[in-house]
Each structure stands twice: as C-alpha cells, then as structure tokens.
Tab-separated table of C-alpha atoms in Angstrom:
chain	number	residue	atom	x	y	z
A	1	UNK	CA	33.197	8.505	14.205
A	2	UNK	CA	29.598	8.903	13.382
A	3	UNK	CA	29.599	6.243	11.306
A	4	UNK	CA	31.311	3.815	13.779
A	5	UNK	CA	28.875	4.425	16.204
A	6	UNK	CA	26.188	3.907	13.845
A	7	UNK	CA	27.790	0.373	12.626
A	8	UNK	CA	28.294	-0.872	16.724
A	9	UNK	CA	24.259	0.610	17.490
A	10	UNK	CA	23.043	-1.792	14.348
A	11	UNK	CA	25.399	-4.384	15.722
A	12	UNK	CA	24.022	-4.919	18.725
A	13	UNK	CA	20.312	-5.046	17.449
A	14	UNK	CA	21.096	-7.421	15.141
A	15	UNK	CA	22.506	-9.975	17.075
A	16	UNK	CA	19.123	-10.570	19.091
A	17	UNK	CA	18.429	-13.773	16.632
A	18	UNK	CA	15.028	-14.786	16.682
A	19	UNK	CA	14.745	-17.331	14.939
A	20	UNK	CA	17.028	-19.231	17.218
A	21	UNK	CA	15.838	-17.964	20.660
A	22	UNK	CA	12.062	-19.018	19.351
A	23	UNK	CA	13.655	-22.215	18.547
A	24	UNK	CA	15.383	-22.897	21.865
A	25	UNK	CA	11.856	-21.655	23.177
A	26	UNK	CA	10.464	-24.949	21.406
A	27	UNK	CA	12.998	-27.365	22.657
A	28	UNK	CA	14.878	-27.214	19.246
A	29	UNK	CA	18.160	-25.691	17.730
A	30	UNK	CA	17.223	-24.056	14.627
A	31	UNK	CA	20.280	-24.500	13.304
A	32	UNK	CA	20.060	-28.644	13.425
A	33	UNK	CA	17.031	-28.426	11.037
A	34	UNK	CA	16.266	-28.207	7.787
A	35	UNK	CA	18.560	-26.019	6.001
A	36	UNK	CA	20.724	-25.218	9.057
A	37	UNK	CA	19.872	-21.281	8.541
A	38	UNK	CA	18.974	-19.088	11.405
A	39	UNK	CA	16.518	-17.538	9.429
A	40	UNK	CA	12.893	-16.586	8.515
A	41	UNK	CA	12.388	-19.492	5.798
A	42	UNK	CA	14.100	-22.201	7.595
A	43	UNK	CA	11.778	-21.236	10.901
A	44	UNK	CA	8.673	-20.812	8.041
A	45	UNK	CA	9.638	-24.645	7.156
A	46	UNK	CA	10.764	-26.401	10.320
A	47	UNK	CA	8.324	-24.686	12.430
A	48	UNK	CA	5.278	-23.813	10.624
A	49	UNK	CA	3.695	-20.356	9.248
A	50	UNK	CA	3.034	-18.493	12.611
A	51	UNK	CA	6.327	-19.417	13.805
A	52	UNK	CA	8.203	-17.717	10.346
A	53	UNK	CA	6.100	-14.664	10.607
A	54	UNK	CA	7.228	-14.342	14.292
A	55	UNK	CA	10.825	-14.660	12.960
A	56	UNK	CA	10.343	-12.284	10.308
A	57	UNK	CA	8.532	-9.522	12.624
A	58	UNK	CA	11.319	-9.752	15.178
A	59	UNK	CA	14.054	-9.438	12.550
A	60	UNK	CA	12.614	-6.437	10.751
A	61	UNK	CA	11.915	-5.059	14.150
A	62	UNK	CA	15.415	-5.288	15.428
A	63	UNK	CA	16.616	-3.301	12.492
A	64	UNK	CA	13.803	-0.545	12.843
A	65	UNK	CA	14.432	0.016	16.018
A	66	UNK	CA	18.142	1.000	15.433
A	67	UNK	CA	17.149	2.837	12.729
A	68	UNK	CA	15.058	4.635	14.923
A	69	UNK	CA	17.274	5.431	17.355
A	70	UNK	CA	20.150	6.550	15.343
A	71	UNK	CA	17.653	9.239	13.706
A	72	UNK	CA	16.792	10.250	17.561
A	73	UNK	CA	20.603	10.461	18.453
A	74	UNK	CA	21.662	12.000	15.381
A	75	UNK	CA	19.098	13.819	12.868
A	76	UNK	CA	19.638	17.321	14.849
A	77	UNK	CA	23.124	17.423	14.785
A	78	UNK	CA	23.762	15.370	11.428
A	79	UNK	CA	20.456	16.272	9.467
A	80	UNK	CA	22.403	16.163	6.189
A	81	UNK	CA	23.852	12.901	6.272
A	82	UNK	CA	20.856	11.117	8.470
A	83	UNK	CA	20.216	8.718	5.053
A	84	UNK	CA	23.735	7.498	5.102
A	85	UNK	CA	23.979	7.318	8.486
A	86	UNK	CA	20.501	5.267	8.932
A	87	UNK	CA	22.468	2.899	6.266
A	88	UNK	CA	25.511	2.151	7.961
A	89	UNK	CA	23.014	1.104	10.908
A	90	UNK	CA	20.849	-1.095	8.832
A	91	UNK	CA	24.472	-2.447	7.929
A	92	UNK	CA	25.415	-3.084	11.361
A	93	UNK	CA	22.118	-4.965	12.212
A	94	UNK	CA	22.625	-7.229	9.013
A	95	UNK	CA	26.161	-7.965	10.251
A	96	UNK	CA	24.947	-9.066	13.298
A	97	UNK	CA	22.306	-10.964	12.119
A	98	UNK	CA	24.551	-12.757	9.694
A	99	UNK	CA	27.832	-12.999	11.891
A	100	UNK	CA	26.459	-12.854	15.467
A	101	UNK	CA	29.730	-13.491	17.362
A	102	UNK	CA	28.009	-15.719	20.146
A	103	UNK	CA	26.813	-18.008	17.386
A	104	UNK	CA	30.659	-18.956	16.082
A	105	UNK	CA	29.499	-15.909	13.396
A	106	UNK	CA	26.640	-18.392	11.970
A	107	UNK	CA	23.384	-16.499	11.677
A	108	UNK	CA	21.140	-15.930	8.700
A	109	UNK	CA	21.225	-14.446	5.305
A	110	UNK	CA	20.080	-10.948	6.304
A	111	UNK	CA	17.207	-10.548	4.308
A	112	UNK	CA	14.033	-9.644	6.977
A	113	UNK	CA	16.834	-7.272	8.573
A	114	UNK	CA	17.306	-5.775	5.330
A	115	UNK	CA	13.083	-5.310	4.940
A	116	UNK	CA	13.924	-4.134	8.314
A	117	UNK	CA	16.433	-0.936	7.217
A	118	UNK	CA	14.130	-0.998	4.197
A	119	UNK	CA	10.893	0.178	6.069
A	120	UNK	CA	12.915	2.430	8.617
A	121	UNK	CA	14.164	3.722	5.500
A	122	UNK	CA	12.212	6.010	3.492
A	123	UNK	CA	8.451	5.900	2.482
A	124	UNK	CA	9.329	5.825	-1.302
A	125	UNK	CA	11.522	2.065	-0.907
A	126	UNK	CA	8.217	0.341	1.322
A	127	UNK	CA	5.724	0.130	-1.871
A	128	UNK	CA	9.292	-0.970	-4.031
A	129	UNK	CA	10.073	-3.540	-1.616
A	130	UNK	CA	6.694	-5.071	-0.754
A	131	UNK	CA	5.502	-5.083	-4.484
A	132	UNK	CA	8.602	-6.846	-5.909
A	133	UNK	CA	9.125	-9.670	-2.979
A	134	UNK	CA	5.650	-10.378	-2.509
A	135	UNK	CA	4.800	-10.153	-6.408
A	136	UNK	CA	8.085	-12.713	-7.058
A	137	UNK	CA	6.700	-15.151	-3.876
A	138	UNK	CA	3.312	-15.296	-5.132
A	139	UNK	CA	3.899	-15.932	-8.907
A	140	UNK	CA	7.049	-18.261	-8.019
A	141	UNK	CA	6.782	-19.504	-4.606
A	142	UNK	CA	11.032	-18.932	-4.541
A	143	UNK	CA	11.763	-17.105	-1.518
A	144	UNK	CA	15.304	-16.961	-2.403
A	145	UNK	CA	14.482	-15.039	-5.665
A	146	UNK	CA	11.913	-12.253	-4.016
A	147	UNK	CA	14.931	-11.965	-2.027
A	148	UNK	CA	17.147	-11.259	-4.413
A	149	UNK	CA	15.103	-9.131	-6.585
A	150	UNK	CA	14.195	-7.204	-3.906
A	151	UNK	CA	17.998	-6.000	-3.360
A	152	UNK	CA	18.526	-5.120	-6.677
A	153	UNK	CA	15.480	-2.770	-7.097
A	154	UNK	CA	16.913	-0.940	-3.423
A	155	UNK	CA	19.798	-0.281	-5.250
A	156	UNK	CA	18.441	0.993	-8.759
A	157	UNK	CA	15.762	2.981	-6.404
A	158	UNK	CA	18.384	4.807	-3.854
A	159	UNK	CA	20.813	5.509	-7.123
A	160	UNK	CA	17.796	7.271	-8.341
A	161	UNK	CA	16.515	8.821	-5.938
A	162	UNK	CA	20.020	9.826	-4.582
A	163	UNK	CA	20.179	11.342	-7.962
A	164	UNK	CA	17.107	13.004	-8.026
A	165	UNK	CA	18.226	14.607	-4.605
A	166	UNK	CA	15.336	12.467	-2.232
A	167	UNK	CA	17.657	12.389	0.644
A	168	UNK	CA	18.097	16.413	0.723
A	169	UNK	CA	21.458	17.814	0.936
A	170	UNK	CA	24.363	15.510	1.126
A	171	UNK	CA	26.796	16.105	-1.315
A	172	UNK	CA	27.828	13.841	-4.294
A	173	UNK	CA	31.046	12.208	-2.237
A	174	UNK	CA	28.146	11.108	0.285
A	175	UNK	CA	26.216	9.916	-2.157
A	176	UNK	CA	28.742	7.662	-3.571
A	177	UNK	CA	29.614	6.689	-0.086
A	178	UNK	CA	26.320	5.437	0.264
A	179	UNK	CA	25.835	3.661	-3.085
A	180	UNK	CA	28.906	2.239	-2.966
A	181	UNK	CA	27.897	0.788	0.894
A	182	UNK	CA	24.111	-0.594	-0.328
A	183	UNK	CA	26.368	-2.284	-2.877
A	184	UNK	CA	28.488	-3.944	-0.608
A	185	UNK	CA	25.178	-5.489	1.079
A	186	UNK	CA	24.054	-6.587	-2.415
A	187	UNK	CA	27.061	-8.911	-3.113
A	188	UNK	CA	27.234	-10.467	1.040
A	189	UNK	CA	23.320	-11.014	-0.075
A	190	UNK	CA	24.092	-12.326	-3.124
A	191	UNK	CA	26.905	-14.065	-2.015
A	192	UNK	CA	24.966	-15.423	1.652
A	193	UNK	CA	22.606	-16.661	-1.111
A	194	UNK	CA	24.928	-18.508	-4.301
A	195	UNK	CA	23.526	-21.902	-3.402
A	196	UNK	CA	20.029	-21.017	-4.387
A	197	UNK	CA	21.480	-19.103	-7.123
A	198	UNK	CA	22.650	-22.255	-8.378
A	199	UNK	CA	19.469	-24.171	-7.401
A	200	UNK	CA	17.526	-21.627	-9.207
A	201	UNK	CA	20.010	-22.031	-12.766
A	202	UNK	CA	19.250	-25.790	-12.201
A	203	UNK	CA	15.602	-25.502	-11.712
A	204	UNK	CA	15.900	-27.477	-7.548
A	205	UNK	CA	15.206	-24.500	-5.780
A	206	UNK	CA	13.043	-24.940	-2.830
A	207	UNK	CA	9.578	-23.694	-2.892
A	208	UNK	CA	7.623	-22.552	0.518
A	209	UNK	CA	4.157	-22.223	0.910
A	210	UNK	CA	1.808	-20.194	3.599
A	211	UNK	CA	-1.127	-21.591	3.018
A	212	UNK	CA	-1.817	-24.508	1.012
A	213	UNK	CA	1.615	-27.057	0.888
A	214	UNK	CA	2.910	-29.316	-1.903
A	215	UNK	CA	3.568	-31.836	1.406
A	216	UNK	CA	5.603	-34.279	-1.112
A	217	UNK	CA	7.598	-31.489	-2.628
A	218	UNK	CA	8.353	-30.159	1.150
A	219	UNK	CA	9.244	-33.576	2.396
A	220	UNK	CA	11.791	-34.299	-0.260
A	221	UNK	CA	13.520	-31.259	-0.077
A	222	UNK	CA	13.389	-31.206	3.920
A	223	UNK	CA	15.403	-33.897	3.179
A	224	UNK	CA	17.680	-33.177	0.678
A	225	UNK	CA	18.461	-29.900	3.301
A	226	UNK	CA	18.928	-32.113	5.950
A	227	UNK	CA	21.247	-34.380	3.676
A	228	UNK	CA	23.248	-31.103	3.021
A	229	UNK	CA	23.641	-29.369	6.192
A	230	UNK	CA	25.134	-32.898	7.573
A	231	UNK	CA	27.765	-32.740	5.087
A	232	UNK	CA	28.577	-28.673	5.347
A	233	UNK	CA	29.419	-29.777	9.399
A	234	UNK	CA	31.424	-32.660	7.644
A	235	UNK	CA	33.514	-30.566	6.047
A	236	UNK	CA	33.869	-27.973	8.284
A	237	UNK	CA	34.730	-30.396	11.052
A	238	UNK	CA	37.752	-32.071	8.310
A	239	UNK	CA	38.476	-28.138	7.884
A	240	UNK	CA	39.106	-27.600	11.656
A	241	UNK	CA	41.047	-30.502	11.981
C-alpha cells in the first residue's frame, strides 16, 4: 500500500509541467516549437538559456519535494525501506512528467525529474550525477547523451551501493525490488529517448549551447525539428482516424 501511495504522491508533483506553464506564460505552446517536447532542452532552445534553467529548476524541484515529503510521512514508521520507497516516488513524478493525463499523456522525457529523485536521493549519487552529465555536455555539447549516461551510472552506482549495504537494512528481495524498478526507468528513458539514439549512431544529433551558439547549426536543426514534429501530428492524426 506503501508503495501505492508513494507512486500517486510523485504523481501529482510531477504533473506540474513547467516547461509548458512558462510557455503559456510567454504567449506560446511549448509543445508547437521546436522539437515538440515539454522539456528542459526544447525550452533551453525555443526560449533561450534563463528560460531552460527555469524549466530545469522547477522540474528537479517538483521531484524533491515529493521526495521530501514521502521521507516526512514515512521514514519513522518505514525506516528500512525509506530508499525504495523514495524510488517509487521519484517514479511517480517521472510518470507524471512524461504522461501528465491533462496533456493527452504528452509531457517530456523525464530527465531533470530524474536529477530531481537523483539529488533527493542520497549524497553519494549528486557528485555521480553532476560529474558525468555535465562532463558529457561540456566535452560533447549532446544533451541527449549526458542524459543517457547519466542513467546508466545511477544504476551501476545503486547496484553497488545496494550491495555494499548504503541504504541500511532492507533485505535482498528489497533490494532487487528496487534494482529491478531503477531499471524499468532506464529503458522508458532510453526508450523516451531512441530518436537521438539514432541521431547520435548517425552523427545528426542536435547540439545546445549556454553560452556561445553555433547560430547556423541551431537554425538548421530548429528546422529540421520543426519539419519533424509536423509530420509526428501527421501521423498521429492518420492514426486517429
């Protein structure tokens, strides 16, 4: 039941999509631009820098702050299982985020939430994650990539740690239970993210810049996104038919 509870509480948070209420707050649907995402990147390149770090503050927030609460409601009486419980919340606000029900189930690609659950975490998993995305983004400029990377070090880190007995006294079955969970967010990120995968194999992935922009590079594949989210409603208009 715990767990239930835990999934609904992460819910809830993660439906609060910033990235399109800060859009709407600028006279724009985020979803009509660029890549079509309701994410941090596609705010980072349709509305400038300050707008994606606004995005990517209120996304990691969301997921904190369920985090936070679920340890509030339920470290006293579930102290042994408050890791695997603060997962299945961080699960719930990525669901949310990426299936908000209000939004025909079209959000983002989860990946500030999961920097979210990632810093509500533990201590150890902050220097893991912020090392290996920013360290990727710098060198490579590939969001999509830091992303990526940055998923499959939190699951080599909690399988070791878990091992090593980091999160205390939860037994092997709950152990599994939460492997076997991060996993599941691995492939939907994975998944939420095979058409850079493919752009990446081809070498046409998108690069974003903070600070100093390729403007010709941007422009071209603003609208090469453009020229593909106008044939993903295509389809999915022929599909509804």
């Amino acid at each position: 039941m715990e767990r239930i509870v835990c999934l609904l509480i992460g819910y809830v948070f993660g439906l609060f999509q910033t990235a399109f209420f800060y859009g709407k707050a600028h006279g724009i649907d985020i979803r009509q631009h660029g890549s079509g995402n309701s994410g941090t990147t596609n705010a980072l390149r349709v509305l400038g820098t300050k707008a994606g770090l606004i995005v990517l503050a209120g996304d990691c927030l969301k997921c904190i702050a369920a985090v936070v609460i679920v340890r509030l409601i339920f470290s006293g009486s579930h102290p042994d299982t408050i890791y695997l419980l603060c997962v299945y919340t961080g699960a719930g606000a990525i669901l949310g985020h990426n299936f908000p029900f209000y939004m025909n189930f079209k959000g983002g690609k989860g990946i500030a939430a999961t920097a979210g659950m990632i810093l509500a975490f533990h201590p150890y998993f902050i220097i893991m994650g912020v090392v290996v995305f920013f360290g990727i983004f710098f060198t490579t400029h590939f969001v999509s990539l830091g992303s990526l990377m940055v998923y499959a070090g939190f699951m080599i880190e909690i399988v070791i740690c878990g091992q090593m007995g980091v999160f205390g006294e939860m037994t092997q079955a709950q152990l599994y239970e939460m492997y076997a969970l991060s996993a599941f967010l691995a492939v939907m990120a994975y998944w939420r993210h095979r058409e850079n995968i493919v752009r990446l194999l081809h070498g046409n992935e998108r690069k974003t810049y903070l600070l100093k922009k390729n403007k010709v590079e941007e422009k071209e594949q603003a609208k090469e996104d453009a020229v593909s989210t106008k044939e993903n409603n295509i389809e999915e208009v022929k599909a509804e038919d």
